[in-house]
Tab-separated table of C-alpha atoms in Angstrom:
chain	number	residue	atom	x	y	z
Z	593	UNK	CA	72.275	107.351	85.960
Z	594	UNK	CA	71.575	107.740	82.528
Z	595	UNK	CA	74.413	105.562	81.472
Z	596	UNK	CA	72.386	102.999	82.847
Z	597	UNK	CA	69.142	104.157	81.503
Z	598	UNK	CA	70.650	104.724	77.978
Z	599	UNK	CA	71.805	101.468	77.632
Z	600	UNK	CA	69.072	99.680	79.108
Z	601	UNK	CA	66.845	101.255	76.127
Z	602	UNK	CA	69.513	99.999	73.589
Z	603	UNK	CA	69.342	96.489	74.490
Z	604	UNK	CA	65.453	95.879	75.014
Z	605	UNK	CA	65.491	97.646	71.337
Z	606	UNK	CA	67.579	95.433	70.361
Z	607	UNK	CA	66.254	92.404	71.761
Z	608	UNK	CA	62.483	93.263	70.065
Z	609	UNK	CA	64.306	93.592	66.992
Z	610	UNK	CA	65.929	90.239	67.186
Z	611	UNK	CA	62.886	89.058	68.378
Z	612	UNK	CA	60.929	90.663	65.415
Z	613	UNK	CA	63.195	89.080	62.652
Z	614	UNK	CA	63.128	85.714	64.199
Z	615	UNK	CA	59.530	85.894	63.965
Z	616	UNK	CA	58.874	87.156	60.675
Z	617	UNK	CA	62.150	86.628	58.436
Z	618	UNK	CA	61.410	82.762	56.902
Z	619	UNK	CA	64.748	82.080	56.773
Z	620	UNK	CA	65.350	82.734	60.394
Z	621	UNK	CA	61.897	81.564	61.538
Z	622	UNK	CA	62.730	77.799	60.182
Z	623	UNK	CA	65.503	77.637	62.392
Z	624	UNK	CA	65.720	75.378	65.254
Z	625	UNK	CA	64.438	76.693	69.016
Z	626	UNK	CA	68.004	76.129	70.799
Z	627	UNK	CA	69.695	77.626	67.528
Z	628	UNK	CA	67.449	80.695	68.236
Z	629	UNK	CA	68.078	80.698	72.115
Z	630	UNK	CA	71.661	81.037	71.408
Z	631	UNK	CA	71.834	83.389	68.799
Z	632	UNK	CA	69.932	85.690	70.936
Z	633	UNK	CA	71.792	85.369	74.264
Z	634	UNK	CA	74.712	85.554	72.220
Z	635	UNK	CA	73.710	89.186	70.676
Z	636	UNK	CA	73.076	90.200	73.783
Z	637	UNK	CA	75.832	89.729	75.686
Z	638	UNK	CA	78.374	90.787	72.912
Z	639	UNK	CA	76.304	94.224	72.818
Z	640	UNK	CA	76.249	94.464	76.736
Z	641	UNK	CA	80.290	94.008	76.238
Z	642	UNK	CA	80.376	96.804	73.654
Z	643	UNK	CA	78.201	99.259	75.508
Z	644	UNK	CA	80.189	99.313	78.750
Z	645	UNK	CA	82.893	101.667	76.605
Z	646	UNK	CA	81.422	105.734	77.099
Z	647	UNK	CA	81.121	106.258	73.667
Z	648	UNK	CA	79.151	109.444	75.019
Z	649	UNK	CA	82.401	110.894	75.139
Z	650	UNK	CA	83.412	111.063	71.079
Z	651	UNK	CA	80.124	113.214	71.054
Z	652	UNK	CA	79.677	115.252	73.603
Z	653	UNK	CA	80.992	116.563	77.064
Z	654	UNK	CA	80.054	118.025	80.402
Z	655	UNK	CA	80.656	121.233	81.730
Z	656	UNK	CA	81.408	120.070	85.189
Z	657	UNK	CA	82.959	117.076	86.783
Z	658	UNK	CA	79.906	116.424	88.888
Z	659	UNK	CA	77.843	116.534	85.696
Z	660	UNK	CA	80.016	114.129	84.251
Z	661	UNK	CA	79.974	111.884	87.458
Z	662	UNK	CA	76.495	111.914	87.770
Z	663	UNK	CA	75.727	111.088	84.308
Z	664	UNK	CA	77.992	107.537	84.652
Z	665	UNK	CA	76.655	106.717	88.417
Z	666	UNK	CA	73.527	105.439	90.003
Z	667	UNK	CA	72.455	105.953	93.543
Z	668	UNK	CA	75.832	107.766	95.009
Z	669	UNK	CA	75.663	110.876	96.885
Z	670	UNK	CA	78.866	113.260	96.109
Z	671	UNK	CA	80.719	114.513	99.061
Z	672	UNK	CA	83.872	116.274	97.947
Z	673	UNK	CA	85.181	117.140	94.285
Z	674	UNK	CA	88.512	118.397	94.120
Z	675	UNK	CA	88.934	120.255	90.793
Z	676	UNK	CA	92.564	120.209	89.156
Z	677	UNK	CA	93.650	121.493	86.033
Z	678	UNK	CA	93.042	118.330	83.628
Z	679	UNK	CA	91.176	116.229	86.510
Z	680	UNK	CA	89.058	115.631	89.362
Z	681	UNK	CA	89.041	113.453	91.835
Z	682	UNK	CA	85.473	112.723	93.438
Z	683	UNK	CA	84.365	111.301	97.130
Z	684	UNK	CA	81.591	109.776	97.207
Z	685	UNK	CA	79.185	107.260	99.393
Z	686	UNK	CA	76.385	104.872	98.842
Z	687	UNK	CA	74.387	105.365	102.001
Z	688	UNK	CA	76.889	104.354	104.261
Z	689	UNK	CA	79.976	105.651	106.189
Z	690	UNK	CA	82.786	103.950	103.683
Z	691	UNK	CA	83.498	106.170	101.106
Z	692	UNK	CA	84.677	105.685	97.591
Z	693	UNK	CA	86.747	107.614	95.117
Z	694	UNK	CA	86.642	108.178	91.320
Z	695	UNK	CA	89.005	110.389	89.037
Z	696	UNK	CA	86.764	112.355	86.245
Z	697	UNK	CA	89.406	113.029	83.256
Z	698	UNK	CA	89.328	116.433	81.578
Z	699	UNK	CA	89.321	116.878	77.655
Z	700	UNK	CA	90.034	119.028	75.337
Z	701	UNK	CA	86.607	120.252	75.130
Z	702	UNK	CA	85.331	119.317	78.426
Z	703	UNK	CA	84.706	116.810	81.047
Z	704	UNK	CA	84.467	113.037	80.203
Z	705	UNK	CA	82.375	110.008	81.831
Z	706	UNK	CA	84.249	106.968	82.895
Z	707	UNK	CA	82.912	103.348	82.080
Z	708	UNK	CA	81.758	102.472	85.660
Z	709	UNK	CA	83.923	100.342	87.629
Z	710	UNK	CA	86.877	101.645	85.505
Z	711	UNK	CA	90.135	101.187	86.948
Z	712	UNK	CA	92.525	104.162	88.194
Z	713	UNK	CA	96.329	103.687	89.890
Z	714	UNK	CA	94.984	103.003	93.064
Z	715	UNK	CA	95.604	101.439	96.374
Z	716	UNK	CA	94.171	101.330	99.998
Z	717	UNK	CA	95.423	99.634	103.348
Z	718	UNK	CA	93.048	99.327	106.573
Z	719	UNK	CA	94.024	99.124	110.329
Z	720	UNK	CA	92.427	99.960	113.720
Z	721	UNK	CA	93.065	102.092	116.810
Z	722	UNK	CA	91.907	101.465	120.338
Z	723	UNK	CA	91.311	104.626	122.600
Z	724	UNK	CA	91.681	104.713	126.419
Z	725	UNK	CA	87.994	103.566	126.578
Z	726	UNK	CA	88.430	100.525	124.544
Z	727	UNK	CA	86.342	101.956	121.696
Z	728	UNK	CA	87.554	100.580	118.200
Z	729	UNK	CA	88.381	103.047	115.516
Z	730	UNK	CA	88.536	101.973	112.042
Z	731	UNK	CA	90.842	103.687	109.492
Z	732	UNK	CA	91.693	103.453	105.482
Z	733	UNK	CA	94.281	105.171	103.466
Z	734	UNK	CA	93.348	105.279	100.125
Z	735	UNK	CA	94.979	106.670	97.199
Z	736	UNK	CA	94.088	107.099	93.636
Z	737	UNK	CA	96.274	108.709	90.576
Z	738	UNK	CA	94.689	109.963	87.574
Z	739	UNK	CA	95.620	108.336	84.267
Z	740	UNK	CA	96.603	111.622	82.721
Z	741	UNK	CA	98.701	113.261	85.590
Z	742	UNK	CA	101.054	113.098	88.025
Z	743	UNK	CA	98.790	113.744	90.729
Z	744	UNK	CA	97.885	111.626	93.514
Z	745	UNK	CA	94.637	111.923	95.752
Z	746	UNK	CA	95.344	110.879	99.060
Z	747	UNK	CA	92.226	110.413	101.492
Z	748	UNK	CA	92.507	109.381	104.977
Z	749	UNK	CA	89.274	107.850	106.170
Z	750	UNK	CA	87.860	106.986	109.383
Z	751	UNK	CA	84.677	105.644	110.812
Z	752	UNK	CA	82.793	104.200	113.718
Z	753	UNK	CA	79.472	102.940	114.556
Z	754	UNK	CA	76.932	103.645	117.161
Z	755	UNK	CA	80.021	105.160	119.204
Z	756	UNK	CA	79.930	109.471	119.553
Z	757	UNK	CA	83.403	110.745	118.162
Z	758	UNK	CA	85.224	111.853	120.785
Z	759	UNK	CA	87.443	114.411	118.735
Z	760	UNK	CA	88.739	115.151	114.994
Z	761	UNK	CA	92.042	112.939	114.134
Z	762	UNK	CA	94.956	114.665	113.188
Z	763	UNK	CA	96.364	114.143	109.983
Z	764	UNK	CA	99.364	115.424	108.513
Z	765	UNK	CA	102.480	114.152	106.557
Z	766	UNK	CA	106.570	115.245	106.324
Z	767	UNK	CA	105.679	117.630	102.994
Z	768	UNK	CA	103.535	119.996	105.334
Z	769	UNK	CA	101.095	119.427	102.491
Z	770	UNK	CA	97.359	120.897	103.302
Z	771	UNK	CA	95.104	117.986	104.164
Z	772	UNK	CA	91.140	119.404	104.528
Z	773	UNK	CA	88.551	118.000	106.753
Z	774	UNK	CA	84.986	116.249	106.162
Z	775	UNK	CA	82.596	115.141	108.941
Z	776	UNK	CA	79.549	113.356	108.518
Z	777	UNK	CA	77.044	111.916	111.313
Z	778	UNK	CA	74.016	110.065	111.417
Z	779	UNK	CA	72.282	107.918	113.744
Z	780	UNK	CA	74.022	104.826	113.778
Z	781	UNK	CA	77.639	105.750	112.766
Z	782	UNK	CA	80.266	108.691	112.012
Z	783	UNK	CA	82.425	108.920	109.205
Z	784	UNK	CA	85.787	111.585	108.424
Z	785	UNK	CA	88.095	112.193	106.136
Z	786	UNK	CA	90.775	113.976	105.209
Z	787	UNK	CA	92.340	114.522	101.862
Z	788	UNK	CA	95.084	117.080	99.622
Z	789	UNK	CA	96.272	116.456	96.268
Z	790	UNK	CA	100.145	115.598	95.938
Z	791	UNK	CA	102.431	115.976	92.926
Z	792	UNK	CA	104.081	112.558	92.438
Z	793	UNK	CA	107.342	114.317	91.294
Z	794	UNK	CA	107.701	115.788	95.122
Z	795	UNK	CA	107.531	112.309	96.592
Z	796	UNK	CA	110.059	109.719	97.439
Z	797	UNK	CA	110.724	106.957	99.659
Z	798	UNK	CA	111.244	108.833	102.720
Z	799	UNK	CA	107.576	110.149	102.515
Z	800	UNK	CA	105.010	109.498	105.820
Z	801	UNK	CA	101.877	110.057	106.569
Z	802	UNK	CA	101.086	110.794	110.364
Z	803	UNK	CA	97.613	109.462	112.009
Z	804	UNK	CA	96.890	110.850	115.747
Z	805	UNK	CA	101.036	110.643	115.966
Z	806	UNK	CA	101.664	107.011	114.585
Z	807	UNK	CA	103.824	107.426	111.231
Z	808	UNK	CA	102.052	105.463	108.161
Z	809	UNK	CA	103.783	104.444	105.204
Z	810	UNK	CA	101.254	105.013	102.212
Z	811	UNK	CA	103.225	102.965	99.455
Z	812	UNK	CA	104.181	99.670	101.824
Z	813	UNK	CA	101.919	96.854	102.071
Z	814	UNK	CA	98.896	98.388	99.780
Z	815	UNK	CA	95.831	96.016	98.457
Z	816	UNK	CA	95.537	96.970	94.647
Z	817	UNK	CA	92.563	96.903	92.625
Z	818	UNK	CA	89.871	97.745	94.939
Z	819	UNK	CA	87.035	99.858	93.154
Z	820	UNK	CA	87.568	102.821	94.911
């Protein structure tokens, strides 16, 4: 949240300063109106682009990945944080059953913030399943890799609307990885996800994840560049 507020204050301050210069500096005051408007808009656009860089990392760091995440995300609810040696994987939502993933990197002096919307090496795929009562389950596989390590965060996500969940989905892989479980229920939906951290050095073309006994190839037909 503070990421946005701090930049908003800077943009308002610069806007006021530019308007005062246009009003009281004779050379600028004599400019045509359209020149003033173009100049003002250009300055604000350039400033907006520059401020997307998380320059806070040059001056201070955070003690925990949750503090770093909260600083740079507005309206997000943290559900799970998996902390590793050089990074932390954060699963969060914004008031819906859809979960998103972010990676908080760790520097020499603490945890760094990300530029909102920063991309990581990621991918996802969607599919559905119908049970004996013709209830549709929506599944997604999401994977995010840290930019500074070989660790891969894998999430198998399931959600349903207006249907009481009948059971917990069985999720496992052929490496006997330990998948952790998170569930949440509301009046209108149910969400469930299983997650684990894998070392990319252990993975090969034969790696498989099984969801409800069905093999899922995590590296085939992935959609890329989703904001995780």
